Every structure is written in structure tokens, then in C-alpha cells.
mmCIF file with all atom_site columns, C-alpha atoms in Angstrom:
data_model
loop_
_atom_site.group_PDB
_atom_site.id
_atom_site.type_symbol
_atom_site.label_atom_id
_atom_site.label_alt_id
_atom_site.label_comp_id
_atom_site.label_asym_id
_atom_site.label_entity_id
_atom_site.label_seq_id
_atom_site.pdbx_PDB_ins_code
_atom_site.Cartn_x
_atom_site.Cartn_y
_atom_site.Cartn_z
_atom_site.occupancy
_atom_site.B_iso_or_equiv
_atom_site.pdbx_formal_charge
_atom_site.auth_seq_id
_atom_site.auth_comp_id
_atom_site.auth_asym_id
_atom_site.auth_atom_id
_atom_site.pdbx_PDB_model_num
ATOM 1   C CA . GLN A 1 1   ? -0.143 -0.084 0.193  1.00 81.00 ? 1   GLN A CA 1
ATOM 2   C CA . LEU A 1 2   ? 2.939  2.113  0.177  1.00 91.00 ? 2   LEU A CA 1
ATOM 3   C CA . GLN A 1 3   ? 5.185  3.182  -2.513 1.00 91.00 ? 3   GLN A CA 1
ATOM 4   C CA . ALA A 1 4   ? 8.675  5.116  -1.497 1.00 93.00 ? 4   ALA A CA 1
ATOM 5   C CA . SER A 1 5   ? 10.690 6.662  -4.407 1.00 94.00 ? 5   SER A CA 1
ATOM 6   C CA . GLY A 1 6   ? 13.008 9.319  -4.925 1.00 96.00 ? 6   GLY A CA 1
ATOM 7   C CA . GLY A 1 7   ? 16.184 8.133  -3.220 1.00 93.00 ? 7   GLY A CA 1
ATOM 8   C CA . GLY A 1 8   ? 19.371 7.968  -5.254 1.00 97.00 ? 8   GLY A CA 1
ATOM 9   C CA . PHE A 1 9   ? 23.017 9.714  -5.039 1.00 97.00 ? 9   PHE A CA 1
ATOM 10  C CA . ALA A 1 10  ? 24.085 13.338 -3.811 1.00 97.00 ? 10  ALA A CA 1
ATOM 11  C CA . GLN A 1 11  ? 26.651 15.113 -2.804 1.00 98.00 ? 11  GLN A CA 1
ATOM 12  C CA . ALA A 1 12  ? 26.876 16.386 0.958  1.00 98.00 ? 12  ALA A CA 1
ATOM 13  C CA . GLY A 1 13  ? 25.280 19.941 0.956  1.00 98.00 ? 13  GLY A CA 1
ATOM 14  C CA . GLY A 1 14  ? 23.135 18.473 -2.054 1.00 98.00 ? 14  GLY A CA 1
ATOM 15  C CA . SER A 1 15  ? 19.420 17.892 -1.726 1.00 98.00 ? 15  SER A CA 1
ATOM 16  C CA . LEU A 1 16  ? 16.929 15.109 -2.585 1.00 98.00 ? 16  LEU A CA 1
ATOM 17  C CA . ARG A 1 17  ? 13.044 14.578 -2.326 1.00 98.00 ? 17  ARG A CA 1
ATOM 18  C CA . LEU A 1 18  ? 11.554 11.312 -1.411 1.00 98.00 ? 18  LEU A CA 1
ATOM 19  C CA . ALA A 1 19  ? 7.991  10.592 -1.996 1.00 97.00 ? 19  ALA A CA 1
ATOM 20  C CA . CYS A 1 20  ? 5.907  8.000  -0.910 1.00 94.00 ? 20  CYS A CA 1
ATOM 21  C CA . ALA A 1 21  ? 2.659  7.195  -2.582 1.00 91.00 ? 21  ALA A CA 1
ATOM 22  C CA . THR A 1 22  ? -0.465 5.595  -0.829 1.00 84.00 ? 22  THR A CA 1
ATOM 23  C CA . SER A 1 23  ? -2.118 3.891  -3.063 1.00 76.00 ? 23  SER A CA 1
ATOM 24  C CA . GLY A 1 24  ? -5.023 6.094  -3.193 1.00 60.00 ? 24  GLY A CA 1
ATOM 25  C CA . ARG A 1 25  ? -5.812 5.033  0.626  1.00 63.00 ? 25  ARG A CA 1
ATOM 26  C CA . THR A 1 26  ? -7.234 8.071  2.864  1.00 60.00 ? 26  THR A CA 1
ATOM 27  C CA . PHE A 1 27  ? -4.924 8.039  6.219  1.00 62.00 ? 27  PHE A CA 1
ATOM 28  C CA . SER A 1 28  ? -7.210 10.866 7.611  1.00 64.00 ? 28  SER A CA 1
ATOM 29  C CA . ASN A 1 29  ? -6.623 11.132 11.349 1.00 59.00 ? 29  ASN A CA 1
ATOM 30  C CA . LEU A 1 30  ? -3.114 8.793  10.908 1.00 84.00 ? 30  LEU A CA 1
ATOM 31  C CA . ALA A 1 31  ? 0.189  9.374  11.044 1.00 91.00 ? 31  ALA A CA 1
ATOM 32  C CA . MET A 1 32  ? 2.744  8.882  8.325  1.00 92.00 ? 32  MET A CA 1
ATOM 33  C CA . GLY A 1 33  ? 6.377  8.611  8.637  1.00 95.00 ? 33  GLY A CA 1
ATOM 34  C CA . TRP A 1 34  ? 9.851  8.653  7.868  1.00 97.00 ? 34  TRP A CA 1
ATOM 35  C CA . PHE A 1 35  ? 12.513 6.004  9.016  1.00 98.00 ? 35  PHE A CA 1
ATOM 36  C CA . ARG A 1 36  ? 15.558 5.146  8.328  1.00 98.00 ? 36  ARG A CA 1
ATOM 37  C CA . GLN A 1 37  ? 18.081 2.395  8.422  1.00 98.00 ? 37  GLN A CA 1
ATOM 38  C CA . ALA A 1 38  ? 22.062 3.192  7.959  1.00 97.00 ? 38  ALA A CA 1
ATOM 39  C CA . PRO A 1 39  ? 24.567 0.061  7.224  1.00 92.00 ? 39  PRO A CA 1
ATOM 40  C CA . GLY A 1 40  ? 24.835 -1.739 10.730 1.00 94.00 ? 40  GLY A CA 1
ATOM 41  C CA . LYS A 1 41  ? 22.624 0.289  12.458 1.00 96.00 ? 41  LYS A CA 1
ATOM 42  C CA . GLY A 1 42  ? 19.103 -0.038 13.767 1.00 96.00 ? 42  GLY A CA 1
ATOM 43  C CA . ARG A 1 43  ? 16.195 1.588  12.148 1.00 97.00 ? 43  ARG A CA 1
ATOM 44  C CA . GLU A 1 44  ? 15.316 5.261  13.379 1.00 98.00 ? 44  GLU A CA 1
ATOM 45  C CA . PHE A 1 45  ? 13.108 7.899  13.150 1.00 98.00 ? 45  PHE A CA 1
ATOM 46  C CA . VAL A 1 46  ? 13.045 10.587 10.914 1.00 98.00 ? 46  VAL A CA 1
ATOM 47  C CA . ALA A 1 47  ? 10.224 12.622 10.375 1.00 98.00 ? 47  ALA A CA 1
ATOM 48  C CA . ALA A 1 48  ? 6.463  12.120 11.137 1.00 97.00 ? 48  ALA A CA 1
ATOM 49  C CA . LEU A 1 49  ? 3.241  13.870 10.478 1.00 93.00 ? 49  LEU A CA 1
ATOM 50  C CA . ARG A 1 50  ? -0.619 13.391 11.368 1.00 88.00 ? 50  ARG A CA 1
ATOM 51  C CA . TRP A 1 51  ? -2.661 13.760 8.312  1.00 80.00 ? 51  TRP A CA 1
ATOM 52  C CA . THR A 1 52  ? -5.293 15.706 9.857  1.00 79.00 ? 52  THR A CA 1
ATOM 53  C CA . GLY A 1 53  ? -3.844 19.109 10.501 1.00 77.00 ? 53  GLY A CA 1
ATOM 54  C CA . GLY A 1 54  ? -0.439 18.139 9.225  1.00 77.00 ? 54  GLY A CA 1
ATOM 55  C CA . TYR A 1 55  ? 1.160  18.759 12.510 1.00 90.00 ? 55  TYR A CA 1
ATOM 56  C CA . THR A 1 56  ? 5.027  17.869 11.829 1.00 96.00 ? 56  THR A CA 1
ATOM 57  C CA . PHE A 1 57  ? 7.873  16.061 14.193 1.00 97.00 ? 57  PHE A CA 1
ATOM 58  C CA . TYR A 1 58  ? 11.306 15.903 13.401 1.00 98.00 ? 58  TYR A CA 1
ATOM 59  C CA . ALA A 1 59  ? 14.289 13.939 14.706 1.00 98.00 ? 59  ALA A CA 1
ATOM 60  C CA . ASP A 1 60  ? 16.891 16.263 15.804 1.00 98.00 ? 60  ASP A CA 1
ATOM 61  C CA . SER A 1 61  ? 19.466 15.150 13.674 1.00 97.00 ? 61  SER A CA 1
ATOM 62  C CA . VAL A 1 62  ? 17.506 16.831 10.850 1.00 98.00 ? 62  VAL A CA 1
ATOM 63  C CA . LYS A 1 63  ? 15.211 19.608 12.225 1.00 98.00 ? 63  LYS A CA 1
ATOM 64  C CA . GLY A 1 64  ? 15.900 22.439 10.056 1.00 97.00 ? 64  GLY A CA 1
ATOM 65  C CA . ARG A 1 65  ? 17.163 20.558 7.247  1.00 98.00 ? 65  ARG A CA 1
ATOM 66  C CA . PHE A 1 66  ? 14.546 17.929 6.107  1.00 98.00 ? 66  PHE A CA 1
ATOM 67  C CA . THR A 1 67  ? 10.910 18.758 5.752  1.00 98.00 ? 67  THR A CA 1
ATOM 68  C CA . ILE A 1 68  ? 7.944  16.496 5.682  1.00 97.00 ? 68  ILE A CA 1
ATOM 69  C CA . SER A 1 69  ? 4.743  17.499 3.526  1.00 94.00 ? 69  SER A CA 1
ATOM 70  C CA . LYS A 1 70  ? 1.408  15.845 1.880  1.00 90.00 ? 70  LYS A CA 1
ATOM 71  C CA . ASP A 1 71  ? -0.154 16.448 -0.838 1.00 88.00 ? 71  ASP A CA 1
ATOM 72  C CA . ASN A 1 72  ? -4.205 15.424 -0.203 1.00 83.00 ? 72  ASN A CA 1
ATOM 73  C CA . ALA A 1 73  ? -4.766 15.113 -3.966 1.00 84.00 ? 73  ALA A CA 1
ATOM 74  C CA . LYS A 1 74  ? -2.224 12.915 -4.582 1.00 86.00 ? 74  LYS A CA 1
ATOM 75  C CA . SER A 1 75  ? -2.178 10.967 -1.386 1.00 85.00 ? 75  SER A CA 1
ATOM 76  C CA . THR A 1 76  ? 1.443  11.564 -1.190 1.00 89.00 ? 76  THR A CA 1
ATOM 77  C CA . VAL A 1 77  ? 3.529  12.249 1.643  1.00 92.00 ? 77  VAL A CA 1
ATOM 78  C CA . TYR A 1 78  ? 6.839  13.914 0.588  1.00 96.00 ? 78  TYR A CA 1
ATOM 79  C CA . LEU A 1 79  ? 10.458 14.235 2.646  1.00 98.00 ? 79  LEU A CA 1
ATOM 80  C CA . GLN A 1 80  ? 12.490 17.130 1.234  1.00 98.00 ? 80  GLN A CA 1
ATOM 81  C CA . MET A 1 81  ? 16.253 16.696 2.641  1.00 98.00 ? 81  MET A CA 1
ATOM 82  C CA . ASN A 1 82  ? 18.248 19.826 1.922  1.00 98.00 ? 82  ASN A CA 1
ATOM 83  C CA . SER A 1 83  ? 21.947 20.365 3.528  1.00 98.00 ? 83  SER A CA 1
ATOM 84  C CA . LEU A 1 84  ? 22.504 16.419 2.902  1.00 98.00 ? 84  LEU A CA 1
ATOM 85  C CA . THR A 1 85  ? 25.780 15.116 5.058  1.00 98.00 ? 85  THR A CA 1
ATOM 86  C CA . PRO A 1 86  ? 27.250 11.423 4.474  1.00 97.00 ? 86  PRO A CA 1
ATOM 87  C CA . GLU A 1 87  ? 25.436 10.648 7.833  1.00 97.00 ? 87  GLU A CA 1
ATOM 88  C CA . ASP A 1 88  ? 22.251 10.722 5.895  1.00 98.00 ? 88  ASP A CA 1
ATOM 89  C CA . THR A 1 89  ? 23.506 7.776  4.165  1.00 98.00 ? 89  THR A CA 1
ATOM 90  C CA . ALA A 1 90  ? 20.631 5.499  4.538  1.00 98.00 ? 90  ALA A CA 1
ATOM 91  C CA . VAL A 1 91  ? 17.617 2.949  3.322  1.00 98.00 ? 91  VAL A CA 1
ATOM 92  C CA . TYR A 1 92  ? 14.346 5.294  3.964  1.00 98.00 ? 92  TYR A CA 1
ATOM 93  C CA . TYR A 1 93  ? 11.104 3.738  4.732  1.00 97.00 ? 93  TYR A CA 1
ATOM 94  C CA . CYS A 1 94  ? 7.801  5.858  4.870  1.00 96.00 ? 94  CYS A CA 1
ATOM 95  C CA . ALA A 1 95  ? 5.274  4.136  7.010  1.00 95.00 ? 95  ALA A CA 1
ATOM 96  C CA . ALA A 1 96  ? 1.355  4.476  8.068  1.00 92.00 ? 96  ALA A CA 1
ATOM 97  C CA . SER A 1 97  ? -0.431 3.991  11.355 1.00 90.00 ? 97  SER A CA 1
ATOM 98  C CA . ARG A 1 98  ? -3.242 1.847  11.638 1.00 84.00 ? 98  ARG A CA 1
ATOM 99  C CA . SER A 1 99  ? -5.036 4.068  13.677 1.00 81.00 ? 99  SER A CA 1
ATOM 100 C CA . GLY A 1 100 ? -4.730 7.508  15.367 1.00 82.00 ? 100 GLY A CA 1
ATOM 101 C CA . VAL A 1 101 ? -1.548 8.034  17.157 1.00 86.00 ? 101 VAL A CA 1
ATOM 102 C CA . ILE A 1 102 ? -0.788 10.165 20.031 1.00 86.00 ? 102 ILE A CA 1
ATOM 103 C CA . ILE A 1 103 ? 2.422  12.811 20.012 1.00 87.00 ? 103 ILE A CA 1
ATOM 104 C CA . SER A 1 104 ? 4.080  10.934 22.494 1.00 90.00 ? 104 SER A CA 1
ATOM 105 C CA . GLN A 1 105 ? 4.008  7.542  20.591 1.00 93.00 ? 105 GLN A CA 1
ATOM 106 C CA . ILE A 1 106 ? 4.450  9.282  17.147 1.00 94.00 ? 106 ILE A CA 1
ATOM 107 C CA . ARG A 1 107 ? 8.513  8.590  16.954 1.00 96.00 ? 107 ARG A CA 1
ATOM 108 C CA . ARG A 1 108 ? 8.090  5.087  17.987 1.00 96.00 ? 108 ARG A CA 1
ATOM 109 C CA . GLU A 1 109 ? 8.118  2.280  15.214 1.00 96.00 ? 109 GLU A CA 1
ATOM 110 C CA . GLU A 1 110 ? 5.521  0.402  16.937 1.00 95.00 ? 110 GLU A CA 1
ATOM 111 C CA . SER A 1 111 ? 3.437  3.300  16.185 1.00 94.00 ? 111 SER A CA 1
ATOM 112 C CA . TYR A 1 112 ? 3.235  2.603  12.330 1.00 94.00 ? 112 TYR A CA 1
ATOM 113 C CA . ALA A 1 113 ? 1.415  -0.836 10.903 1.00 91.00 ? 113 ALA A CA 1
ATOM 114 C CA . TYR A 1 114 ? 2.000  -0.487 7.047  1.00 91.00 ? 114 TYR A CA 1
ATOM 115 C CA . TRP A 1 115 ? 5.663  -0.079 5.578  1.00 94.00 ? 115 TRP A CA 1
ATOM 116 C CA . GLY A 1 116 ? 6.980  0.776  2.457  1.00 93.00 ? 116 GLY A CA 1
ATOM 117 C CA . GLN A 1 117 ? 9.898  -1.174 0.733  1.00 92.00 ? 117 GLN A CA 1
ATOM 118 C CA . GLY A 1 118 ? 12.469 1.776  1.494  1.00 94.00 ? 118 GLY A CA 1
ATOM 119 C CA . THR A 1 119 ? 14.762 3.467  -0.755 1.00 96.00 ? 119 THR A CA 1
ATOM 120 C CA . GLN A 1 120 ? 18.598 3.817  -0.732 1.00 97.00 ? 120 GLN A CA 1
ATOM 121 C CA . VAL A 1 121 ? 20.082 7.478  -0.134 1.00 98.00 ? 121 VAL A CA 1
ATOM 122 C CA . THR A 1 122 ? 23.674 7.888  -0.569 1.00 98.00 ? 122 THR A CA 1
ATOM 123 C CA . VAL A 1 123 ? 25.570 10.992 -0.066 1.00 98.00 ? 123 VAL A CA 1
ATOM 124 C CA . SER A 1 124 ? 29.308 11.364 -0.777 1.00 97.00 ? 124 SER A CA 1
ATOM 125 C CA . SER A 1 125 ? 31.625 13.844 0.950  1.00 94.00 ? 125 SER A CA 1
#
């Protein structure tokens, strides 16, 4: 149900935009998130938004550089990534919750029931 795209290669300081298409499903009142997993590390939270109201949340490591947004008409969530660094190199996953998520839980993997296949982002120095 979730299809992530937009990964690729970038130089440090560059930008990429990821997209997560939800196959037309309406995720109103739910949460959409982006997570990433770098080689040899666990999966970590990157950003999330609540579909209704558009409230956004970010990991400290990406705050001010990444922007999560949505296009209701396209049922798509985006992750605009600017000022990329080699530390941003990872496989990025989009995820959707099955039901409403309280703010205190929105950064937890366990809050999300649906996951995309992942898209690779590689940033060179």
C-alpha cells in the first residue's frame, strides 16, 4: 500500500526529495512517518506528520534540514532533504499507522502498521 521513491545519490550539501504514495488510501486522522536505517545500525525515526492538521515532528538530527509534507489530492507524503551530509546515508522507509497515534508515540516504530519497501539514499563527501 506504500510505495517509496526518490532515493539516489547526492553530494554533501545537496538535496533529494523522497515520495511515499499511499495507493489512494485515505489516512485521515492517522500518522505518516519516515524512518531510516544506516548500514550496521538500527532503524531510526526521521520525521512524521499527522494527516489531519498536518502537525509535523522531526528527529533532532534532521530538524531544520528536512521537511515532511503531504499532498492530499495525490495521497502522497514527501520528505524534502536539504543540506545532506554523509551521515544521512541510509535506506529510507515510509510508514503509516493503522489508527490514530498520540504525539508521545509518534516517533516509535511500533506505532506504524504499514511500511514501504525502502529507498536508498547515498550522500558522498
